[in-house]
Coordinates of C-alpha atoms and ligand atoms in Angstrom, one line a residue:
X188 CA -3.0 -19.5 -8.4
X189 CA -2.9 -16.3 -8.1
X190 CA -1.7 -15.5 -4.0
X191 CA -1.6 -12.3 -1.1
X192 CA -4.2 -9.9 -4.8
X193 CA -3.9 -7.6 -2.4
X194 CA -7.1 -6.1 -2.7
X195 CA -9.0 -2.3 -3.7
X196 CA -12.9 -1.9 -4.0
X197 CA -14.5 -0.2 -6.6
X198 CA -17.1 2.5 -4.3
X199 CA -16.1 5.2 -2.5
X200 CA -15.1 9.2 -4.2
X201 CA -17.4 8.1 -7.8
X202 CA -19.6 9.9 -6.3
X203 CA -18.9 13.0 -8.1
X204 CA -20.6 13.0 -10.6
X205 CA -19.1 10.9 -13.1
X206 CA -21.3 9.9 -16.1
X207 CA -22.1 14.2 -16.9
X208 CA -18.6 14.6 -16.7
X209 CA -18.0 11.6 -18.7
X210 CA -20.0 12.8 -21.5
X211 CA -17.8 16.7 -20.6
X212 CA -13.9 15.0 -20.9
X213 CA -15.0 14.1 -23.8
X214 CA -16.2 16.0 -26.4
X215 CA -13.0 17.8 -26.5
X216 CA -11.0 20.6 -25.7
X217 CA -13.4 23.5 -25.8
X218 CA -12.4 27.3 -24.4
X219 CA -14.4 26.0 -20.7
X220 CA -13.0 22.4 -19.7
X221 CA -15.4 20.8 -17.2
X222 CA -13.6 19.7 -13.6
X223 CA -14.0 19.3 -9.8
X224 CA -13.4 21.2 -7.3
X225 CA -11.9 20.1 -4.3
X226 CA -15.6 20.5 -2.5
X227 CA -17.4 17.9 -5.2
X228 CA -18.8 20.6 -7.2
X229 CA -18.7 21.4 -11.0
X230 CA -16.4 24.1 -12.6
X231 CA -15.0 25.2 -14.9
X232 CA -11.7 25.8 -17.0
X233 CA -10.5 29.0 -19.5
X234 CA -7.9 26.4 -21.9
X235 CA -6.2 30.1 -20.8
X236 CA -5.8 28.8 -17.4
X237 CA -4.2 25.4 -19.2
X238 CA -2.2 26.8 -21.3
X239 CA -1.1 28.6 -19.0
X240 CA -0.2 25.5 -16.6
X241 CA 1.3 23.6 -19.4
X242 CA 3.7 26.3 -20.2
X243 CA 5.1 26.0 -16.5
X244 CA 5.3 22.3 -16.4
X245 CA 8.6 20.6 -18.1
X246 CA 6.3 17.1 -18.2
X247 CA 3.6 16.9 -20.1
X248 CA 0.1 18.1 -19.5
X249 CA -2.1 15.7 -20.2
X250 CA -6.2 16.7 -21.2
X251 CA -9.0 13.1 -22.5
X252 CA -8.3 14.4 -25.7
X253 CA -4.9 13.7 -26.1
X254 CA -2.4 10.7 -26.9
X255 CA -1.2 8.9 -24.0
X256 CA -3.5 10.2 -22.0
X257 CA -5.7 7.0 -20.9
X258 CA -2.0 5.3 -20.2
X259 CA -1.7 8.0 -17.8
X260 CA -5.4 7.4 -16.0
X261 CA -4.8 4.0 -16.3
X262 CA -4.0 2.0 -12.1
X263 CA -3.1 -1.3 -10.8
X264 CA -6.6 -1.7 -8.9
X265 CA -8.5 -2.3 -12.4
X266 CA -12.0 -1.8 -10.4
X267 CA -11.2 2.8 -10.9
X268 CA -11.8 3.4 -14.2
X269 CA -11.4 7.8 -13.2
X270 CA -11.3 9.9 -15.8
X271 CA -9.2 13.3 -14.8
X272 CA -10.0 16.0 -16.0
X273 CA -5.6 16.6 -15.9
X274 CA -3.1 15.4 -15.6
X275 CA -0.2 15.8 -14.9
X276 CA 3.6 14.7 -15.3
X277 CA 5.8 15.9 -13.0
X278 CA 9.2 15.0 -13.3
X279 CA 11.0 17.4 -10.7
X280 CA 10.2 19.2 -7.6
X281 CA 9.4 22.8 -9.6
X282 CA 6.8 20.9 -11.9
X283 CA 5.1 20.3 -9.0
X284 CA 5.0 22.5 -7.5
X285 CA 3.9 25.0 -10.1
X286 CA 0.7 21.3 -10.2
X287 CA 0.5 22.0 -6.7
X288 CA 0.4 26.1 -7.0
X289 CA -2.8 25.4 -9.6
X290 CA -4.9 22.4 -7.7
X291 CA -5.0 25.1 -5.0
X292 CA -5.6 28.1 -7.1
X293 CA -8.9 26.6 -8.7
X294 CA -10.1 24.7 -6.0
X295 CA -8.8 21.7 -7.8
X296 CA -9.6 18.5 -6.4
X297 CA -6.7 17.3 -7.0
X298 CA -5.2 13.2 -6.8
X299 CA -1.3 11.9 -6.0
X300 CA -0.5 9.1 -8.3
X301 CA 3.8 7.7 -6.5
X302 CA 3.4 4.4 -8.2
X303 CA -0.6 4.1 -8.1
X304 CA -0.7 0.9 -6.1
X305 CA -3.7 2.8 -4.0
X306 CA -5.5 -0.9 -3.3
X307 CA -9.1 2.5 -3.0
X308 CA -8.0 3.6 -6.6
X309 CA -7.1 7.1 -4.9
X310 CA -4.3 7.5 -6.8
X311 CA -6.6 9.1 -9.6
X312 CA -10.4 10.8 -9.9
X313 CA -12.7 11.9 -12.0
X314 CA -12.3 15.6 -13.1
X315 CA -9.3 16.4 -10.9
X316 CA -5.5 17.7 -11.5
X317 CA -3.4 14.2 -10.9
X318 CA -0.3 14.8 -10.0
X319 CA 2.1 12.0 -11.8
X320 CA 4.9 11.3 -10.0
X321 CA 5.7 8.3 -12.1
X322 CA 8.1 9.7 -14.4
X323 CA 10.4 11.0 -11.4
X324 CA 12.5 7.5 -10.9
X325 CA 16.0 7.9 -10.1
X326 CA 17.3 5.8 -7.2
X327 CA 21.2 7.0 -5.4
X328 CA 22.5 4.7 -3.4
X329 CA 25.2 5.9 -1.3
X330 CA 27.2 2.1 0.0
X331 CA 29.5 4.1 2.3
X332 CA 27.4 5.5 4.2
X333 CA 23.6 2.6 3.8
X334 CA 21.4 5.9 2.6
X335 CA 19.0 5.9 -0.9
X336 CA 17.5 8.7 -2.1
X337 CA 14.7 7.9 -4.4
X338 CA 12.3 10.0 -6.2
X339 CA 8.6 9.4 -5.3
X340 CA 7.9 6.9 -9.1
X341 CA 9.9 4.8 -8.3
X342 CA 8.5 1.0 -8.3
X343 CA 10.4 -1.6 -4.8
X344 CA 11.7 -3.3 -7.4
X345 CA 13.9 -0.7 -8.3
X346 CA 15.1 0.5 -5.0
X347 CA 15.9 -3.2 -4.0
X348 CA 18.3 -4.1 -7.0
X349 CA 20.1 -0.9 -6.1
X350 CA 20.5 -1.3 -2.8
X351 CA 21.2 -5.4 -3.5
X352 CA 24.4 -4.2 -5.6
X353 CA 25.7 -3.0 -2.4
X354 CA 24.5 -5.5 -0.3
X355 CA 22.5 -2.8 1.3
X356 CA 18.6 -2.2 1.9
X357 CA 15.5 -1.2 3.1
X358 CA 12.5 -3.0 4.3
X359 CA 9.5 -2.0 2.0
X360 CA 6.5 -4.5 0.7
X361 CA 7.3 -8.4 -1.0
X362 CA 5.6 -7.2 -4.3
X363 CA 8.2 -5.5 -6.6
X364 CA 5.9 -3.4 -8.4
X365 CA 3.8 -1.2 -5.6
X366 CA 4.7 2.5 -5.1
X367 CA 7.9 3.2 -3.5
X368 CA 6.2 6.7 -1.8
X369 CA 3.0 5.8 -1.2
X370 CA 4.1 2.8 1.3
X371 CA 6.8 4.5 3.2
X372 CA 3.9 7.2 3.1
X373 CA 1.7 4.6 4.8
X374 CA 4.3 2.7 7.1
X375 CA 5.6 0.0 5.5
X376 CA 6.1 -3.5 6.0
X377 CA 8.0 -6.1 4.2
X378 CA 9.4 -9.3 4.2
X379 CA 13.0 -7.7 7.3
X380 CA 9.9 -5.5 8.9
X381 CA 10.9 -7.9 11.6
X382 CA 15.0 -7.7 12.2
X383 CA 15.0 -3.6 11.0
X384 CA 10.6 -2.1 11.1
X385 CA 8.7 0.0 9.1
X386 CA 9.7 1.1 5.3
X387 CA 9.0 4.9 8.1
X388 CA 10.8 3.5 9.8
X389 CA 13.8 3.9 7.9
X390 CA 12.8 7.1 6.4
X391 CA 14.8 9.8 7.4
X392 CA 14.7 12.4 5.7
X393 CA 12.0 14.3 2.9
X394 CA 11.2 17.1 0.6
X395 CA 8.5 18.6 0.4
X396 CA 6.5 20.5 -1.3
X397 CA 3.5 21.5 1.0
X398 CA -0.5 22.7 -0.6
X399 CA 0.9 26.4 -0.6
X400 CA 3.3 25.8 -2.7
X401 CA 6.1 25.6 -0.2
X402 CA 9.5 24.0 -0.3
X403 CA 10.6 22.3 3.2
X404 CA 12.6 19.6 4.2
X405 CA 11.9 17.3 7.1
X406 CA 14.7 16.2 8.7
X407 CA 14.5 14.9 12.2
X408 CA 16.7 17.9 12.4
X409 CA 14.7 20.4 10.2
X410 CA 11.0 20.9 10.7
X411 CA 10.6 17.3 13.1
X412 CA 7.2 17.1 13.5
X413 CA 6.7 16.8 9.5
X414 CA 9.0 13.9 8.8
X415 CA 6.8 12.5 12.0
X416 CA 3.5 13.0 10.6
X417 CA 5.2 11.1 6.9
X418 CA 5.8 8.4 9.2
X419 CA 2.4 6.5 8.2
X420 CA 1.0 9.5 8.2
X421 CA 0.0 9.3 4.4
X422 CA -0.3 12.0 2.2
X423 CA -2.0 13.6 3.8
X424 CA 0.4 17.2 4.3
X425 CA 2.3 17.6 0.8
X426 CA 3.1 16.1 -1.8
X427 CA 6.8 14.7 -1.2
X428 CA 9.4 15.2 -3.8
X429 CA 12.3 12.9 -2.3
X430 CA 12.6 10.2 -0.1
X431 CA 16.2 9.9 2.1
X432 CA 15.3 6.0 4.2
X433 CA 18.5 4.0 5.9
X434 CA 19.9 1.0 4.6
X435 CA 21.2 -1.6 6.5
X436 CA 23.2 -4.6 5.2
X437 CA 22.2 -8.3 4.5
X438 CA 23.6 -11.0 2.9
X439 CA 23.7 -11.7 -0.2
X440 CA 21.8 -14.9 -0.4
X441 CA 18.1 -16.0 1.7
X442 CA 16.0 -18.4 2.5
X443 CA 12.2 -18.3 1.3
X444 CA 9.7 -19.3 -1.6
X445 CA 6.6 -20.6 -0.1
X446 CA 5.1 -24.3 0.6
X447 CA 1.6 -25.6 0.8
X448 CA 0.2 -28.5 2.5
X449 CA -3.0 -30.0 1.1
X450 CA -6.9 -29.7 2.1
X451 CA -7.1 -32.5 4.7
X452 CA -3.3 -30.9 6.7
X453 CA -5.1 -27.5 5.8
X454 CA -6.6 -27.1 9.4
X455 CA -4.1 -29.4 11.5
X456 CA -0.9 -26.5 9.8
X457 CA -3.4 -23.3 10.1
X458 CA -4.2 -24.3 14.3
X459 CA 0.1 -25.7 14.8
X460 CA 1.4 -22.6 12.6
X461 CA -1.5 -19.9 14.7
X462 CA 1.6 -20.9 17.8
X463 CA 5.0 -21.3 15.5
X464 CA 4.3 -18.2 14.3
X465 CA 3.1 -16.4 18.1
X466 CA 7.7 -16.6 18.7
X467 CA 9.7 -16.7 15.3
X468 CA 13.4 -14.6 15.0
X469 CA 13.5 -11.4 13.3
X470 CA 14.8 -13.4 10.9
X471 CA 11.6 -15.0 9.6
X472 CA 8.1 -14.2 7.6
X473 CA 6.6 -15.8 6.5
X474 CA 2.8 -15.8 6.7
X475 CA 0.3 -18.0 6.5
X476 CA -2.8 -17.3 3.5
X477 CA -5.7 -19.6 2.8
X478 CA -7.0 -20.3 -0.6
X479 CA -9.3 -22.6 -3.0
X480 CA -7.2 -24.3 -5.4
X481 CA -9.0 -25.0 -8.4
X482 CA -9.9 -29.2 -8.7
X483 CA -8.3 -29.0 -5.5
X484 CA -10.5 -26.8 -2.1
X485 CA -9.2 -25.4 -0.1
X486 CA -5.5 -24.9 1.2
X487 CA -2.9 -23.7 3.4
X488 CA 0.3 -21.8 1.8
X489 CA 3.4 -19.9 3.0
X490 CA 5.9 -17.0 1.9
X491 CA 8.5 -17.5 3.2
X492 CA 11.7 -15.3 3.5
X493 CA 14.4 -16.0 5.6
X494 CA 17.0 -13.0 6.9
X495 CA 20.3 -15.0 8.4
X496 CA 22.3 -18.0 8.1
X497 CA 20.9 -20.5 6.0
X498 CA 21.3 -23.6 7.8
X499 CA 19.7 -21.2 10.4
X500 CA 17.0 -21.4 8.4
X501 CA 16.6 -25.0 7.7
X502 CA 16.0 -25.7 11.7
X503 CA 13.8 -22.4 12.3
X504 CA 11.8 -24.0 9.8
X505 CA 12.2 -27.7 10.8
X506 CA 8.7 -28.4 12.9
X507 CA 6.5 -26.4 10.1
X508 CA 8.0 -28.5 7.6
X509 CA 7.9 -31.6 9.3
X510 CA 4.7 -31.0 11.5
X511 CA 2.9 -32.4 7.7
X512 CA 4.6 -32.8 4.7
X513 CA 3.9 -30.5 2.3
X514 CA 2.0 -30.9 -1.0
X515 CA 4.5 -28.3 -2.2
X516 CA 7.9 -27.6 -0.7
X517 CA 9.7 -24.6 -2.3
X518 CA 11.4 -23.0 0.0
X519 CA 15.9 -22.8 -1.1
X520 CA 18.7 -20.5 -0.5
X521 CA 17.5 -17.0 -3.4
X522 CA 18.4 -13.6 -3.9
X523 CA 16.5 -11.5 -1.3
X524 CA 15.3 -10.0 -5.1
X525 CA 13.6 -13.4 -6.2
X526 CA 11.4 -13.5 -3.7
X527 CA 10.6 -9.4 -3.6
X528 CA 9.2 -10.5 -6.9
X529 CA 7.6 -13.9 -6.7
X530 CA 4.2 -12.0 -5.4
X531 CA 4.5 -10.7 -8.9
X532 CA 2.3 -12.4 -10.4
X533 CA -0.5 -13.0 -8.3
X534 CA -1.3 -9.5 -8.1
X535 CA -1.1 -8.5 -11.6
X536 CA -1.9 -4.4 -13.0
X537 CA -5.4 -3.7 -14.5
X538 CA -7.7 -7.1 -13.1
X539 CA -10.1 -5.8 -9.5
X540 CA -9.1 -6.3 -6.5
X541 CA -11.3 -5.2 -3.4
X542 CA -10.5 -6.1 0.0
X543 CA -10.9 -5.7 4.3
X544 CA -8.4 -5.8 6.5
X545 CA -7.3 -5.2 9.9
X546 CA -4.7 -6.2 13.0
X547 CA -4.4 -8.9 14.8
X548 CA -2.5 -9.6 17.5
X549 CA -2.8 -12.6 17.6
X550 CA -4.5 -15.8 15.7
X551 CA -6.9 -17.6 17.8
X552 CA -8.7 -20.4 17.8
X553 CA -12.5 -18.3 17.3
X554 CA -10.5 -17.1 13.7
X555 CA -8.9 -19.9 13.2
X556 CA -12.4 -21.5 12.8
X557 CA -14.6 -19.2 11.5
X558 CA -12.0 -18.5 8.7
X559 CA -12.0 -22.6 7.9
X560 CA -15.4 -22.8 7.7
X561 CA -15.3 -19.5 5.1
X562 CA -13.3 -21.4 3.0
X563 CA -15.6 -24.6 3.2
X564 CA -19.0 -22.6 1.7
X565 CA -18.9 -22.9 -2.2
X566 CA -18.6 -19.1 -2.5
X567 CA -15.0 -18.6 -1.4
X568 CA -14.2 -16.2 -4.0
X569 CA -11.3 -15.1 -1.8
X570 CA -8.5 -16.1 0.2
X571 CA -7.7 -15.0 3.6
X572 CA -4.4 -13.5 3.9
X573 CA -2.9 -13.6 7.9
X574 CA 0.4 -11.8 7.2
X575 CA 3.4 -11.4 9.5
X576 CA 3.7 -8.2 11.3
X577 CA 6.5 -7.7 14.8
X578 CA 9.7 -8.0 15.7
X579 CA 11.5 -4.7 15.9
X580 CA 8.7 -2.8 14.1
X581 CA 6.6 -3.7 16.8
X582 CA 10.0 -2.4 19.8
X583 CA 9.1 0.9 18.0
X584 CA 6.2 3.6 20.3
X585 CA 3.4 4.1 19.0
X586 CA 3.7 7.5 19.4
X587 CA 7.7 7.5 18.1
X588 CA 5.4 8.0 14.6
X589 CA 2.5 7.9 12.9
X590 CA 1.9 4.1 13.1
X591 CA 0.5 3.8 16.4
X592 CA -0.7 0.0 16.4
X593 CA 2.9 -1.2 16.5
X594 CA 1.6 -4.6 19.3
X595 CA 0.1 -5.9 16.2
X596 CA 1.9 -9.2 14.8
X597 CA -0.3 -9.6 12.1
X598 CA -3.3 -8.6 9.6
X599 CA -5.5 -10.1 8.7
X600 CA -6.8 -9.5 5.1
X601 CA -9.8 -10.7 3.1
X602 CA -8.9 -10.3 -0.5
X603 CA -10.9 -10.7 -3.4
X604 CA -10.4 -10.1 -7.1
X605 CA -11.8 -11.0 -10.8
X606 CA -9.6 -11.2 -13.8
X607 CA -12.6 -8.2 -16.2
X608 CA -12.7 -5.8 -14.3
X609 CA -15.8 -4.3 -16.4
X610 CA -17.4 -8.0 -15.7
X611 CA -20.1 -6.2 -12.8
X612 CA -22.2 -9.7 -11.5
X613 CA -17.9 -11.3 -11.3
X614 CA -16.6 -7.7 -9.5
X615 CA -20.5 -8.0 -7.2
X616 CA -20.0 -11.5 -6.8
X617 CA -16.1 -11.3 -5.5
X618 CA -17.1 -8.0 -3.3
X619 CA -20.6 -9.4 -2.0
X620 CA -18.0 -12.4 -1.1
X621 CA -15.5 -10.7 0.9
X622 CA -18.4 -7.4 2.3
X623 CA -19.9 -11.4 3.8
X624 CA -16.9 -12.1 4.8
X625 CA -15.2 -9.1 6.8
X626 CA -18.4 -9.0 8.9
X627 CA -17.6 -12.1 10.3
X628 CA -14.0 -12.1 11.4
X629 CA -13.8 -8.5 11.7
X630 CA -14.3 -9.1 15.2
X631 CA -11.4 -10.7 15.5
X632 CA -9.5 -8.1 14.2
X633 CA -8.2 -4.2 16.3
X634 CA -7.2 -1.6 14.3
X635 CA -6.1 -1.2 10.2
X636 CA -3.1 -0.1 8.7
X637 CA -4.5 2.7 6.7
X638 CA -2.4 1.6 3.1
X639 CA -4.5 -1.1 3.3
X640 CA -7.8 0.5 3.2
X641 CA -10.7 0.3 1.1
X642 CA -12.6 2.9 -1.1
X643 CA -15.8 1.9 1.1
X644 CA -14.0 2.5 4.6
X645 CA -16.0 4.6 7.0
X646 CA -13.7 7.9 7.5
X647 CA -13.9 7.1 12.2
X648 CA -12.4 3.9 10.9
X649 CA -9.7 5.7 9.6
X650 CA -9.3 7.9 12.8
X651 CA -9.7 5.6 15.8
X652 CA -6.7 3.7 13.9
X653 CA -4.6 6.6 14.3
X654 CA -5.4 6.5 17.9
X655 CA -3.3 8.7 21.1
X656 CA -2.0 9.8 17.5
X657 CA -4.9 11.7 15.7
X658 CA -4.9 15.4 17.6
X659 CA -1.4 15.2 17.1
X660 CA -2.1 14.2 13.5
X661 CA -4.7 16.9 12.9
X662 CA -2.7 20.1 14.5
X663 CA 0.1 19.0 11.7
X664 CA -2.5 19.5 8.3
X665 CA -3.1 22.2 10.1
X666 CA -0.4 24.0 9.7
X667 CA -0.1 21.7 6.7
X668 CA -2.6 21.7 4.6
X669 CA -5.8 23.8 6.2
X670 CA -8.1 24.0 3.4
X671 CA -7.6 19.4 3.0
X672 CA -6.1 19.9 -0.6
X673 CA -4.9 16.4 -0.5
X674 CA -7.9 14.2 0.9
X675 CA -7.4 12.4 -1.6
X676 CA -5.7 9.4 0.9
X677 CA -6.4 8.1 4.3
X678 CA -8.0 11.3 5.2
X679 CA -6.7 13.3 8.7
X680 CA -9.0 17.0 7.5
X681 CA -7.6 19.7 9.5
X682 CA -9.6 20.6 12.4
X683 CA -11.6 23.3 11.0
X684 CA -13.3 21.3 8.1
X685 CA -13.4 18.6 10.1
Ligands
LIG1497 C1 0.0 -5.5 -5.2 C2 0.0 -4.5 -4.4 C3 1.2 -5.3 -2.7 C4 1.4 -4.3 -1.7 N1 2.0 -5.0 -0.7 C5 2.4 -4.1 0.2 C6 3.3 -5.6 0.8 O1 3.9 -5.0 0.8 N2 3.6 -3.7 2.7 C7 2.6 -2.7 2.1 O2 2.8 -2.0 3.4 N3 2.5 -2.7 1.2 C8 1.5 -2.8 0.5 N4 0.1 -3.1 -0.6 C9 -0.5 -1.8 -0.1 C10 0.7 0.0 -0.1 O3 1.7 -0.1 0.1 C11 -0.5 0.9 -1.1 O4 -1.4 0.6 -2.1 C12 0.3 2.6 -1.3 O5 -0.4 2.9 -0.9 C13 0.9 1.8 -3.1 O6 1.9 3.5 -2.8 P1 1.6 3.8 -4.3 O7 2.9 4.7 -4.5 O8 2.8 3.0 -5.3 O9 0.0 4.4 -4.3 P2 -0.2 5.2 -5.1 O10 -1.8 4.7 -5.3 O11 -0.2 5.6 -6.1 O12 -0.5 6.0 -4.1 C14 -1.1 5.9 -2.8 C15 -1.5 7.1 -2.8 O13 -0.1 7.6 -1.4 C16 0.4 9.3 -1.5 N5 1.1 9.7 -2.1 C17 1.4 8.5 -3.5 N6 3.3 9.6 -3.0 C18 2.9 10.6 -3.5 C19 3.8 11.1 -2.6 N7 5.0 11.3 -3.3 N8 3.9 12.4 -2.3 C20 2.5 12.6 -1.1 N9 1.5 11.6 -1.1 C21 1.9 10.3 -1.9 C22 -1.3 9.6 -2.0 O14 -2.4 9.8 -0.7 C23 -2.2 7.9 -3.3 O15 -3.3 8.7 -2.9 C24 0.5 -3.9 -1.4 C25 -0.4 -2.9 -2.7 C26 -0.3 -3.7 -3.5 C27 -1.6 -3.2 -4.3

């Protein structure tokens, strides 16, 4: 059974002359290399331009004809089968600086890739340059200062494992193969965010290569405005080559796992859950999902993590556990690292994913009725997730970081996926279901989490979700990226262009 399979879009951004480019790109590494510029227009590079870039890099520069190219252009969401003109596999800040400088000089369309999990597929592009940071994987934990420094290709599982070795943690995500870089820059909700805030709230420093190829340090002491923007403003301001986080001590054992309730009990359990989850301690993370299980029907599934004392966990969860008898109860003492990997299988790389989402202030009766009705229809091919936020993440002031909607209690996720990303019929069925479902449920939401952006989310949505922070983000963008070199993201155009 799949679970919390974060999804993404097969659309958007792809309207950049893909098919003609594909023919040209496949034709060979001739003296003229077709590229797509930042403004979407086609142009060419010479072989000598490319050789110059290659000569400056310590990492590989991959072109379509080279071995390793097809592997390197793959991203988590199989719905995006894009063919960049160049992939710079950066191994350090010097490589990143060279790649950024080259992109700017040649006006290239640029995608920046950390862990490659962008739901909207924006870390790969057709015809442009991918600045691929995935080879940069070091994690350094200072167990005395409670600080970690990681490179931008680090996945959450690597980070958690190193920090947990010292009994420490930074809240970051719920699936261990997600990239820490993109997750942090967009905000970063994790199983421990109700206790310790978002990943971006724990970001205390960053090394950034800006659009003009400059190295800039962002911290509370140096360029604090930039740090503010990196805390939720996405990849708008430059390429981050190093992230520094505050760590928190946690007990070695936590309590959690999955619980499932029968189709018969699901409506009552969802209504009970709406009240139960509105008032839980910060130690408890619990998200609920309506999922269709073959030969069974629509069921309610919970993903639980309690990070306080085990006896306390059992007391806190007792009302939900005993309201109705679960048909599956996997709650038990376990490690944080185990819980963090528990959803990995349900969101395997390479399948097709599409997701729409929005913040909720609560789970109101109208939303419950509409959700149950949707999941009871015979054509329900996806799942609805009530993803928990709140706690410490909500106690940060809306203008303290770029993340504006601090009062969000949850996100509602409408997820659809399909096994074979090349199966157009399956894709259309999944996407149509998700869009129709979103159309019915969007009125219950207000704002959305930029890291769950779909490729076909309108720009206006990005603008409104940044709320009162938007003007400051535009100003910062004008300062650090006035030509919008970094545009493949939840884009905040500089005032001159948008
Ligand atoms: C299976 C799955 C589970 C998820 N679970 C959670 C979750 O629990 N909590 C949560 O908050 N989010 C979650 N997400 C959403 C996740 O935060 C985003 O998909 C995020 O973009 C992933 O980061 P990445 O580095 O892997 O992505 P990438 O695709 O590599 O990057 C995404 C974007 O981030 C920017 N970027 C990446 N690295 C850098 C860098 N070093 N410098 C500048 N810009 C950069 C670029 O604009 C890029 O387009 C999940 C996503 C998936 C697919």
